[in-house]
PDB file of N, CA and C and ligand atoms in Angstrom:
ATOM      1  N   MET A   1      13.095  11.126  82.387  1.00 94.00           N
ATOM      2  CA  MET A   1      11.890  11.800  82.896  1.00 94.00           C
ATOM      3  C   MET A   1      12.004  13.308  82.661  1.00 94.00           C
ATOM      4  N   ILE A   2      10.850  13.902  82.402  1.00 98.00           N
ATOM      5  CA  ILE A   2      10.786  15.356  82.202  1.00 98.00           C
ATOM      6  C   ILE A   2      10.088  15.975  83.417  1.00 98.00           C
ATOM      7  N   ASP A   3      10.726  16.945  84.011  1.00 98.00           N
ATOM      8  CA  ASP A   3      10.093  17.739  85.072  1.00 98.00           C
ATOM      9  C   ASP A   3       9.450  18.955  84.417  1.00 98.00           C
ATOM     10  N   LEU A   4       8.141  19.104  84.619  1.00 98.00           N
ATOM     11  CA  LEU A   4       7.433  20.240  84.057  1.00 98.00           C
ATOM     12  C   LEU A   4       7.014  21.169  85.190  1.00 98.00           C
ATOM     13  N   TYR A   5       7.561  22.365  85.158  1.00 98.00           N
ATOM     14  CA  TYR A   5       7.218  23.383  86.161  1.00 98.00           C
ATOM     15  C   TYR A   5       5.952  24.061  85.682  1.00 98.00           C
ATOM     16  N   TYR A   6       4.903  23.914  86.470  1.00 98.00           N
ATOM     17  CA  TYR A   6       3.553  24.112  85.944  1.00 98.00           C
ATOM     18  C   TYR A   6       2.656  24.886  86.886  1.00 98.00           C
ATOM     19  N   CYS A   7       1.761  25.678  86.271  1.00 98.00           N
ATOM     20  CA  CYS A   7       0.597  26.245  86.950  1.00 98.00           C
ATOM     21  C   CYS A   7      -0.538  26.182  85.922  1.00 98.00           C
ATOM     22  N   GLY A   8      -1.766  26.073  86.370  1.00 97.00           N
ATOM     23  CA  GLY A   8      -2.888  25.869  85.457  1.00 97.00           C
ATOM     24  C   GLY A   8      -3.353  27.120  84.746  1.00 97.00           C
ATOM     25  N   THR A   9      -2.457  27.776  84.057  1.00 98.00           N
ATOM     26  CA  THR A   9      -2.767  28.947  83.239  1.00 98.00           C
ATOM     27  C   THR A   9      -2.711  28.510  81.768  1.00 98.00           C
ATOM     28  N   PRO A  10      -3.132  29.378  80.845  1.00 97.00           N
ATOM     29  CA  PRO A  10      -3.079  28.969  79.427  1.00 97.00           C
ATOM     30  C   PRO A  10      -1.682  28.505  78.989  1.00 97.00           C
ATOM     31  N   ASN A  11      -0.635  29.192  79.413  1.00 97.00           N
ATOM     32  CA  ASN A  11       0.709  28.758  78.993  1.00 97.00           C
ATOM     33  C   ASN A  11       1.107  27.434  79.651  1.00 97.00           C
ATOM     34  N   GLY A  12       0.594  27.182  80.845  1.00 98.00           N
ATOM     35  CA  GLY A  12       0.841  25.893  81.475  1.00 98.00           C
ATOM     36  C   GLY A  12       0.061  24.783  80.780  1.00 98.00           C
ATOM     37  N   LEU A  13      -1.203  25.079  80.472  1.00 97.00           N
ATOM     38  CA  LEU A  13      -2.055  24.056  79.847  1.00 97.00           C
ATOM     39  C   LEU A  13      -1.550  23.644  78.470  1.00 97.00           C
ATOM     40  N   LYS A  14      -0.910  24.563  77.754  1.00 96.00           N
ATOM     41  CA  LYS A  14      -0.296  24.190  76.461  1.00 96.00           C
ATOM     42  C   LYS A  14       0.606  22.981  76.633  1.00 96.00           C
ATOM     43  N   MET A  15       1.320  22.993  77.736  1.00 97.00           N
ATOM     44  CA  MET A  15       2.310  21.930  77.980  1.00 97.00           C
ATOM     45  C   MET A  15       1.634  20.607  78.297  1.00 97.00           C
ATOM     46  N   THR A  16       0.625  20.644  79.181  1.00 97.00           N
ATOM     47  CA  THR A  16      -0.005  19.375  79.567  1.00 97.00           C
ATOM     48  C   THR A  16      -0.803  18.797  78.399  1.00 97.00           C
ATOM     49  N   ILE A  17      -1.372  19.671  77.552  1.00 97.00           N
ATOM     50  CA  ILE A  17      -2.069  19.177  76.349  1.00 97.00           C
ATOM     51  C   ILE A  17      -1.055  18.488  75.435  1.00 97.00           C
ATOM     52  N   PHE A  18       0.088  19.127  75.250  1.00 97.00           N
ATOM     53  CA  PHE A  18       1.118  18.523  74.387  1.00 97.00           C
ATOM     54  C   PHE A  18       1.602  17.199  74.972  1.00 97.00           C
ATOM     55  N   MET A  19       1.863  17.177  76.250  1.00 97.00           N
ATOM     56  CA  MET A  19       2.352  15.948  76.890  1.00 97.00           C
ATOM     57  C   MET A  19       1.352  14.812  76.712  1.00 97.00           C
ATOM     58  N   ALA A  20       0.063  15.134  76.853  1.00 96.00           N
ATOM     59  CA  ALA A  20      -0.967  14.105  76.697  1.00 96.00           C
ATOM     60  C   ALA A  20      -1.012  13.605  75.251  1.00 96.00           C
ATOM     61  N   GLU A  21      -0.988  14.544  74.296  1.00 95.00           N
ATOM     62  CA  GLU A  21      -1.026  14.153  72.872  1.00 95.00           C
ATOM     63  C   GLU A  21       0.187  13.321  72.496  1.00 95.00           C
ATOM     64  N   ALA A  22       1.326  13.692  73.057  1.00 95.00           N
ATOM     65  CA  ALA A  22       2.588  13.028  72.713  1.00 95.00           C
ATOM     66  C   ALA A  22       2.786  11.739  73.510  1.00 95.00           C
ATOM     67  N   GLY A  23       2.032  11.582  74.587  1.00 95.00           N
ATOM     68  CA  GLY A  23       2.224  10.416  75.454  1.00 95.00           C
ATOM     69  C   GLY A  23       3.571  10.433  76.143  1.00 95.00           C
ATOM     70  N   LEU A  24       4.027  11.627  76.477  1.00 96.00           N
ATOM     71  CA  LEU A  24       5.350  11.760  77.099  1.00 96.00           C
ATOM     72  C   LEU A  24       5.252  11.663  78.618  1.00 96.00           C
ATOM     73  N   PRO A  25       5.934  10.705  79.229  1.00 96.00           N
ATOM     74  CA  PRO A  25       5.936  10.652  80.689  1.00 96.00           C
ATOM     75  C   PRO A  25       6.578  11.920  81.261  1.00 96.00           C
ATOM     76  N   HIS A  26       5.968  12.453  82.280  1.00 97.00           N
ATOM     77  CA  HIS A  26       6.519  13.665  82.881  1.00 97.00           C
ATOM     78  C   HIS A  26       6.050  13.770  84.322  1.00 97.00           C
ATOM     79  N   ARG A  27       6.744  14.599  85.047  1.00 98.00           N
ATOM     80  CA  ARG A  27       6.380  14.847  86.438  1.00 98.00           C
ATOM     81  C   ARG A  27       6.037  16.329  86.566  1.00 98.00           C
ATOM     82  N   ILE A  28       4.890  16.601  87.154  1.00 98.00           N
ATOM     83  CA  ILE A  28       4.472  18.001  87.339  1.00 98.00           C
ATOM     84  C   ILE A  28       5.110  18.545  88.615  1.00 98.00           C
ATOM     85  N   ILE A  29       5.793  19.679  88.470  1.00 98.00           N
ATOM     86  CA  ILE A  29       6.292  20.397  89.650  1.00 98.00           C
ATOM     87  C   ILE A  29       5.423  21.656  89.766  1.00 98.00           C
ATOM     88  N   PRO A  30       4.490  21.683  90.722  1.00 98.00           N
ATOM     89  CA  PRO A  30       3.588  22.836  90.808  1.00 98.00           C
ATOM     90  C   PRO A  30       4.338  24.120  91.176  1.00 98.00           C
ATOM     91  N   VAL A  31       3.985  25.186  90.502  1.00 98.00           N
ATOM     92  CA  VAL A  31       4.516  26.519  90.817  1.00 98.00           C
ATOM     93  C   VAL A  31       3.297  27.387  91.109  1.00 98.00           C
ATOM     94  N   ASP A  32       3.127  27.767  92.356  1.00 98.00           N
ATOM     95  CA  ASP A  32       1.952  28.551  92.753  1.00 98.00           C
ATOM     96  C   ASP A  32       2.252  30.028  92.531  1.00 98.00           C
ATOM     97  N   LEU A  33       1.754  30.533  91.401  1.00 98.00           N
ATOM     98  CA  LEU A  33       2.045  31.931  91.042  1.00 98.00           C
ATOM     99  C   LEU A  33       1.414  32.893  92.046  1.00 98.00           C
ATOM    100  N   GLY A  34       0.252  32.505  92.583  1.00 98.00           N
ATOM    101  CA  GLY A  34      -0.439  33.357  93.562  1.00 98.00           C
ATOM    102  C   GLY A  34       0.351  33.533  94.852  1.00 98.00           C
ATOM    103  N   LYS A  35       1.159  32.522  95.163  1.00 98.00           N
ATOM    104  CA  LYS A  35       1.960  32.590  96.388  1.00 98.00           C
ATOM    105  C   LYS A  35       3.368  33.113  96.125  1.00 98.00           C
ATOM    106  N   GLY A  36       3.697  33.375  94.873  1.00 98.00           N
ATOM    107  CA  GLY A  36       5.018  33.932  94.561  1.00 98.00           C
ATOM    108  C   GLY A  36       6.117  32.896  94.389  1.00 98.00           C
ATOM    109  N   ASP A  37       5.734  31.624  94.144  1.00 98.00           N
ATOM    110  CA  ASP A  37       6.755  30.578  93.942  1.00 98.00           C
ATOM    111  C   ASP A  37       7.720  30.912  92.800  1.00 98.00           C
ATOM    112  N   GLN A  38       7.214  31.709  91.847  1.00 98.00           N
ATOM    113  CA  GLN A  38       8.043  32.008  90.664  1.00 98.00           C
ATOM    114  C   GLN A  38       9.264  32.880  90.997  1.00 98.00           C
ATOM    115  N   TYR A  39       9.279  33.438  92.201  1.00 98.00           N
ATOM    116  CA  TYR A  39      10.419  34.278  92.604  1.00 98.00           C
ATOM    117  C   TYR A  39      11.402  33.541  93.513  1.00 98.00           C
ATOM    118  N   LYS A  40      11.126  32.275  93.780  1.00 98.00           N
ATOM    119  CA  LYS A  40      12.048  31.507  94.633  1.00 98.00           C
ATOM    120  C   LYS A  40      13.332  31.215  93.859  1.00 98.00           C
ATOM    121  N   PRO A  41      14.465  31.313  94.537  1.00 98.00           N
ATOM    122  CA  PRO A  41      15.752  31.127  93.842  1.00 98.00           C
ATOM    123  C   PRO A  41      15.847  29.798  93.100  1.00 98.00           C
ATOM    124  N   GLU A  42      15.282  28.721  93.673  1.00 98.00           N
ATOM    125  CA  GLU A  42      15.388  27.414  93.004  1.00 98.00           C
ATOM    126  C   GLU A  42      14.608  27.393  91.688  1.00 98.00           C
ATOM    127  N   PHE A  43      13.499  28.162  91.634  1.00 98.00           N
ATOM    128  CA  PHE A  43      12.758  28.238  90.364  1.00 98.00           C
ATOM    129  C   PHE A  43      13.467  29.187  89.392  1.00 98.00           C
ATOM    130  N   LEU A  44      13.965  30.295  89.885  1.00 98.00           N
ATOM    131  CA  LEU A  44      14.664  31.256  89.010  1.00 98.00           C
ATOM    132  C   LEU A  44      15.904  30.636  88.378  1.00 98.00           C
ATOM    133  N   ALA A  45      16.472  29.625  89.038  1.00 98.00           N
ATOM    134  CA  ALA A  45      17.640  28.948  88.460  1.00 98.00           C
ATOM    135  C   ALA A  45      17.251  28.190  87.190  1.00 98.00           C
ATOM    136  N   ILE A  46      15.960  27.849  87.076  1.00 98.00           N
ATOM    137  CA  ILE A  46      15.461  27.113  85.909  1.00 98.00           C
ATOM    138  C   ILE A  46      14.779  28.052  84.929  1.00 98.00           C
ATOM    139  N   SER A  47      14.057  29.019  85.464  1.00 98.00           N
ATOM    140  CA  SER A  47      13.310  29.950  84.630  1.00 98.00           C
ATOM    141  C   SER A  47      13.650  31.380  85.044  1.00 98.00           C
ATOM    142  N   PRO A  48      14.723  31.935  84.486  1.00 98.00           N
ATOM    143  CA  PRO A  48      15.195  33.243  84.961  1.00 98.00           C
ATOM    144  C   PRO A  48      14.234  34.394  84.692  1.00 98.00           C
ATOM    145  N   ASN A  49      13.215  34.183  83.833  1.00 97.00           N
ATOM    146  CA  ASN A  49      12.242  35.271  83.625  1.00 97.00           C
ATOM    147  C   ASN A  49      11.039  35.138  84.570  1.00 97.00           C
ATOM    148  N   ASN A  50      11.167  34.292  85.579  1.00 98.00           N
ATOM    149  CA  ASN A  50      10.158  34.068  86.618  1.00 98.00           C
ATOM    150  C   ASN A  50       8.778  33.716  86.065  1.00 98.00           C
ATOM    151  N   LYS A  51       8.764  32.950  84.977  1.00 98.00           N
ATOM    152  CA  LYS A  51       7.470  32.552  84.413  1.00 98.00           C
ATOM    153  C   LYS A  51       7.426  31.044  84.184  1.00 98.00           C
ATOM    154  N   ILE A  52       6.204  30.506  84.349  1.00 98.00           N
ATOM    155  CA  ILE A  52       5.978  29.131  83.890  1.00 98.00           C
ATOM    156  C   ILE A  52       5.488  29.225  82.453  1.00 98.00           C
ATOM    157  N   PRO A  53       5.609  28.197  81.652  1.00 98.00           N
ATOM    158  CA  PRO A  53       6.185  26.902  81.969  1.00 98.00           C
ATOM    159  C   PRO A  53       7.704  26.893  81.840  1.00 98.00           C
ATOM    160  N   ALA A  54       8.300  25.920  82.514  1.00 98.00           N
ATOM    161  CA  ALA A  54       9.723  25.633  82.354  1.00 98.00           C
ATOM    162  C   ALA A  54       9.869  24.120  82.492  1.00 98.00           C
ATOM    163  N   MET A  55      10.959  23.578  82.005  1.00 98.00           N
ATOM    164  CA  MET A  55      11.134  22.133  82.109  1.00 98.00           C
ATOM    165  C   MET A  55      12.593  21.734  82.213  1.00 98.00           C
ATOM    166  N   VAL A  56      12.787  20.558  82.794  1.00 98.00           N
ATOM    167  CA  VAL A  56      14.102  19.925  82.799  1.00 98.00           C
ATOM    168  C   VAL A  56      13.922  18.538  82.212  1.00 98.00           C
ATOM    169  N   ASP A  57      14.626  18.258  81.127  1.00 98.00           N
ATOM    170  CA  ASP A  57      14.601  16.917  80.530  1.00 98.00           C
ATOM    171  C   ASP A  57      15.829  16.179  81.047  1.00 98.00           C
ATOM    172  N   HIS A  58      15.585  15.197  81.892  1.00 98.00           N
ATOM    173  CA  HIS A  58      16.695  14.458  82.500  1.00 98.00           C
ATOM    174  C   HIS A  58      17.225  13.361  81.594  1.00 98.00           C
ATOM    175  N   ALA A  59      16.530  13.139  80.468  1.00 97.00           N
ATOM    176  CA  ALA A  59      16.983  12.092  79.541  1.00 97.00           C
ATOM    177  C   ALA A  59      16.951  12.603  78.103  1.00 97.00           C
ATOM    178  N   PRO A  60      17.787  13.599  77.790  1.00 98.00           N
ATOM    179  CA  PRO A  60      17.800  14.118  76.426  1.00 98.00           C
ATOM    180  C   PRO A  60      18.281  13.053  75.429  1.00 98.00           C
ATOM    181  N   VAL A  61      17.901  13.225  74.162  1.00 96.00           N
ATOM    182  CA  VAL A  61      18.172  12.162  73.176  1.00 96.00           C
ATOM    183  C   VAL A  61      19.664  11.912  72.975  1.00 96.00           C
ATOM    184  N   ASP A  62      20.499  12.895  73.281  1.00 96.00           N
ATOM    185  CA  ASP A  62      21.944  12.676  73.098  1.00 96.00           C
ATOM    186  C   ASP A  62      22.589  11.996  74.308  1.00 96.00           C
ATOM    187  N   GLY A  63      21.789  11.711  75.316  1.00 97.00           N
ATOM    188  CA  GLY A  63      22.321  11.017  76.491  1.00 97.00           C
ATOM    189  C   GLY A  63      23.185  11.885  77.391  1.00 97.00           C
ATOM    190  N   GLY A  64      23.221  13.187  77.090  1.00 97.00           N
ATOM    191  CA  GLY A  64      24.089  14.083  77.854  1.00 97.00           C
ATOM    192  C   GLY A  64      23.415  14.642  79.103  1.00 97.00           C
ATOM    193  N   GLU A  65      23.977  15.726  79.575  1.00 98.00           N
ATOM    194  CA  GLU A  65      23.472  16.400  80.773  1.00 98.00           C
ATOM    195  C   GLU A  65      22.013  16.816  80.569  1.00 98.00           C
ATOM    196  N   PRO A  66      21.260  16.968  81.659  1.00 98.00           N
ATOM    197  CA  PRO A  66      19.868  17.431  81.538  1.00 98.00           C
ATOM    198  C   PRO A  66      19.779  18.756  80.765  1.00 98.00           C
ATOM    199  N   ILE A  67      18.688  18.884  80.013  1.00 98.00           N
ATOM    200  CA  ILE A  67      18.408  20.113  79.265  1.00 98.00           C
ATOM    201  C   ILE A  67      17.379  20.912  80.052  1.00 98.00           C
ATOM    202  N   VAL A  68      17.686  22.178  80.284  1.00 98.00           N
ATOM    203  CA  VAL A  68      16.788  23.080  81.015  1.00 98.00           C
ATOM    204  C   VAL A  68      16.254  24.108  80.020  1.00 98.00           C
ATOM    205  N   LEU A  69      14.930  24.292  80.010  1.00 98.00           N
ATOM    206  CA  LEU A  69      14.327  25.231  79.061  1.00 98.00           C
ATOM    207  C   LEU A  69      13.195  26.008  79.710  1.00 98.00           C
ATOM    208  N   PHE A  70      13.022  27.245  79.292  1.00 98.00           N
ATOM    209  CA  PHE A  70      11.825  28.011  79.635  1.00 98.00           C
ATOM    210  C   PHE A  70      11.307  28.663  78.362  1.00 98.00           C
ATOM    211  N   GLU A  71      10.093  29.229  78.404  1.00 98.00           N
ATOM    212  CA  GLU A  71       9.344  29.777  77.271  1.00 98.00           C
ATOM    213  C   GLU A  71       8.597  28.639  76.569  1.00 98.00           C
ATOM    214  N   SER A  72       7.260  28.769  76.548  1.00 98.00           N
ATOM    215  CA  SER A  72       6.424  27.669  76.053  1.00 98.00           C
ATOM    216  C   SER A  72       6.753  27.292  74.608  1.00 98.00           C
ATOM    217  N   GLY A  73       6.986  28.302  73.744  1.00 97.00           N
ATOM    218  CA  GLY A  73       7.287  27.982  72.340  1.00 97.00           C
ATOM    219  C   GLY A  73       8.566  27.173  72.211  1.00 97.00           C
ATOM    220  N   ALA A  74       9.584  27.579  72.947  1.00 98.00           N
ATOM    221  CA  ALA A  74      10.869  26.864  72.889  1.00 98.00           C
ATOM    222  C   ALA A  74      10.704  25.434  73.410  1.00 98.00           C
ATOM    223  N   ILE A  75       9.903  25.272  74.455  1.00 98.00           N
ATOM    224  CA  ILE A  75       9.684  23.927  75.015  1.00 98.00           C
ATOM    225  C   ILE A  75       8.925  23.050  74.024  1.00 98.00           C
ATOM    226  N   LEU A  76       7.888  23.611  73.389  1.00 97.00           N
ATOM    227  CA  LEU A  76       7.106  22.820  72.428  1.00 97.00           C
ATOM    228  C   LEU A  76       7.978  22.367  71.255  1.00 97.00           C
ATOM    229  N   VAL A  77       8.795  23.260  70.724  1.00 95.00           N
ATOM    230  CA  VAL A  77       9.682  22.888  69.609  1.00 95.00           C
ATOM    231  C   VAL A  77      10.671  21.817  70.057  1.00 95.00           C
ATOM    232  N   TYR A  78      11.229  21.989  71.255  1.00 97.00           N
ATOM    233  CA  TYR A  78      12.184  21.007  71.785  1.00 97.00           C
ATOM    234  C   TYR A  78      11.539  19.629  71.900  1.00 97.00           C
ATOM    235  N   LEU A  79      10.334  19.593  72.472  1.00 97.00           N
ATOM    236  CA  LEU A  79       9.681  18.293  72.700  1.00 97.00           C
ATOM    237  C   LEU A  79       9.258  17.642  71.382  1.00 97.00           C
ATOM    238  N   ALA A  80       8.762  18.448  70.436  1.00 95.00           N
ATOM    239  CA  ALA A  80       8.387  17.894  69.126  1.00 95.00           C
ATOM    240  C   ALA A  80       9.616  17.319  68.440  1.00 95.00           C
ATOM    241  N   ASP A  81      10.723  18.004  68.575  1.00 95.00           N
ATOM    242  CA  ASP A  81      11.983  17.521  67.999  1.00 95.00           C
ATOM    243  C   ASP A  81      12.431  16.233  68.703  1.00 95.00           C
ATOM    244  N   LYS A  82      12.259  16.202  70.004  1.00 96.00           N
ATOM    245  CA  LYS A  82      12.677  15.032  70.787  1.00 96.00           C
ATOM    246  C   LYS A  82      11.955  13.758  70.340  1.00 96.00           C
ATOM    247  N   ILE A  83      10.650  13.889  70.079  1.00 96.00           N
ATOM    248  CA  ILE A  83       9.873  12.695  69.724  1.00 96.00           C
ATOM    249  C   ILE A  83       9.683  12.555  68.217  1.00 96.00           C
ATOM    250  N   ASP A  84      10.178  13.540  67.465  1.00 94.00           N
ATOM    251  CA  ASP A  84      10.071  13.543  65.995  1.00 94.00           C
ATOM    252  C   ASP A  84       8.616  13.393  65.541  1.00 94.00           C
ATOM    253  N   ARG A  85       7.758  14.200  66.161  1.00 93.00           N
ATOM    254  CA  ARG A  85       6.344  14.259  65.759  1.00 93.00           C
ATOM    255  C   ARG A  85       5.891  15.712  65.818  1.00 93.00           C
ATOM    256  N   PHE A  86       4.854  16.033  65.080  1.00 91.00           N
ATOM    257  CA  PHE A  86       4.171  17.331  65.101  1.00 91.00           C
ATOM    258  C   PHE A  86       4.974  18.455  64.437  1.00 91.00           C
ATOM    259  N   LEU A  87       6.200  18.205  64.023  1.00 90.00           N
ATOM    260  CA  LEU A  87       7.047  19.263  63.463  1.00 90.00           C
ATOM    261  C   LEU A  87       7.732  18.693  62.214  1.00 90.00           C
ATOM    262  N   PRO A  88       7.181  18.996  61.031  1.00 90.00           N
ATOM    263  CA  PRO A  88       7.782  18.442  59.819  1.00 90.00           C
ATOM    264  C   PRO A  88       9.260  18.804  59.712  1.00 90.00           C
ATOM    265  N   ARG A  89      10.044  17.911  59.111  1.00 89.00           N
ATOM    266  CA  ARG A  89      11.481  18.144  58.941  1.00 89.00           C
ATOM    267  C   ARG A  89      11.774  19.044  57.744  1.00 89.00           C
ATOM    268  N   ASP A  90      10.896  18.979  56.730  1.00 90.00           N
ATOM    269  CA  ASP A  90      11.196  19.725  55.502  1.00 90.00           C
ATOM    270  C   ASP A  90      10.816  21.199  55.648  1.00 90.00           C
ATOM    271  N   LEU A  91      11.555  22.026  54.913  1.00 91.00           N
ATOM    272  CA  LEU A  91      11.410  23.485  55.004  1.00 91.00           C
ATOM    273  C   LEU A  91       9.971  23.949  54.849  1.00 91.00           C
ATOM    274  N   ARG A  92       9.298  23.507  53.786  1.00 88.00           N
ATOM    275  CA  ARG A  92       7.946  24.012  53.513  1.00 88.00           C
ATOM    276  C   ARG A  92       6.901  23.396  54.431  1.00 88.00           C
ATOM    277  N   GLY A  93       7.074  22.152  54.736  1.00 86.00           N
ATOM    278  CA  GLY A  93       6.149  21.516  55.669  1.00 86.00           C
ATOM    279  C   GLY A  93       6.195  22.192  57.024  1.00 86.00           C
ATOM    280  N   ARG A  94       7.379  22.663  57.371  1.00 86.00           N
ATOM    281  CA  ARG A  94       7.581  23.258  58.688  1.00 86.00           C
ATOM    282  C   ARG A  94       7.139  24.717  58.753  1.00 86.00           C
ATOM    283  N   ASN A  95       7.210  25.406  57.619  1.00 87.00           N
ATOM    284  CA  ASN A  95       7.017  26.856  57.649  1.00 87.00           C
ATOM    285  C   ASN A  95       5.810  27.376  56.891  1.00 87.00           C
ATOM    286  N   GLN A  96       5.134  26.527  56.127  1.00 86.00           N
ATOM    287  CA  GLN A  96       3.988  27.016  55.387  1.00 86.00           C
ATOM    288  C   GLN A  96       2.720  26.354  55.909  1.00 86.00           C
ATOM    289  N   PRO A  97       1.619  27.105  55.897  1.00 76.00           N
ATOM    290  CA  PRO A  97       0.357  26.531  56.377  1.00 76.00           C
ATOM    291  C   PRO A  97       0.017  25.279  55.570  1.00 76.00           C
ATOM    292  N   GLN A  98      -0.500  24.276  56.281  1.00 74.00           N
ATOM    293  CA  GLN A  98      -0.864  23.037  55.612  1.00 74.00           C
ATOM    294  C   GLN A  98      -2.318  23.111  55.156  1.00 74.00           C
ATOM    295  N   ASP A  99      -2.593  22.492  54.022  1.00 71.00           N
ATOM    296  CA  ASP A  99      -3.968  22.374  53.552  1.00 71.00           C
ATOM    297  C   ASP A  99      -4.624  21.232  54.323  1.00 71.00           C
ATOM    298  N   LEU A 100      -5.524  21.568  55.222  1.00 66.00           N
ATOM    299  CA  LEU A 100      -6.123  20.565  56.110  1.00 66.00           C
ATOM    300  C   LEU A 100      -7.421  19.989  55.544  1.00 66.00           C
ATOM    301  N   ARG A 101      -7.775  20.413  54.296  1.00 73.00           N
ATOM    302  CA  ARG A 101      -9.021  19.864  53.738  1.00 73.00           C
ATOM    303  C   ARG A 101      -8.892  18.399  53.438  1.00 73.00           C
TER     304      ARG A 101
HETATM  305  N1  GSH B   1       6.196  34.047  76.750  1.00 77.78           N
HETATM  306  C1  GSH B   1       6.029  33.155  77.900  1.00 77.78           C
HETATM  307  C2  GSH B   1       4.903  33.662  78.760  1.00 77.78           C
HETATM  308  C3  GSH B   1       4.780  32.828  80.021  1.00 77.78           C
HETATM  309  C4  GSH B   1       3.842  33.500  81.000  1.00 77.78           C
HETATM  310  O1  GSH B   1       3.356  34.628  80.799  1.00 77.78           O
HETATM  311  N2  GSH B   1       3.622  32.790  82.106  1.00 77.78           N
HETATM  312  C5  GSH B   1       2.783  33.335  83.151  1.00 77.78           C
HETATM  313  C6  GSH B   1       1.631  32.395  83.437  1.00 77.78           C
HETATM  314  S1  GSH B   1       0.651  32.094  81.966  1.00 77.78           S
HETATM  315  C7  GSH B   1       3.603  33.469  84.421  1.00 77.78           C
HETATM  316  O2  GSH B   1       4.342  32.572  84.772  1.00 77.78           O
HETATM  317  N3  GSH B   1       3.474  34.596  85.132  1.00 77.78           N
HETATM  318  C8  GSH B   1       4.125  34.778  86.392  1.00 77.78           C
HETATM  319  C9  GSH B   1       4.731  36.146  86.554  1.00 77.78           C
HETATM  320  O3  GSH B   1       4.894  36.869  85.543  1.00 77.78           O
HETATM  321  O4  GSH B   1       5.083  36.484  87.680  1.00 77.78           O
HETATM  322  C10 GSH B   1       5.751  31.739  77.406  1.00 77.78           C
HETATM  323  O5  GSH B   1       5.151  31.580  76.333  1.00 77.78           O
HETATM  324  O6  GSH B   1       6.150  30.803  78.091  1.00 77.78           O
END
């Protein structure tokens, strides 16, 4: 299971859109930015820059200890890699714009 530390801001919504597209089971852990939840020690232990989104993957593909990540870009790359979708493996597919015509 993936714990997603979330608030309904654009950076939070990136995550829920990705989760829906990927069909990844996850649990939302609400972080109320208006109330200052992002400064609580338990959240800072996961996201030291006091920002959402952050996540804990309790079932990483290597079967090892949970993976803790913050920063939306890093999380998106991690999740795409985890499910082997949305992120081409080859150098040019991954780094050059695709012709979508
Ligand atoms: N570069 C970060 C930006 C994250 C970010 O700015 N998160 C905002 C909400 S959209 C936040 O948590 N702000 C709380 C704060 O700065 O106290 C990312 O892409 O994840």
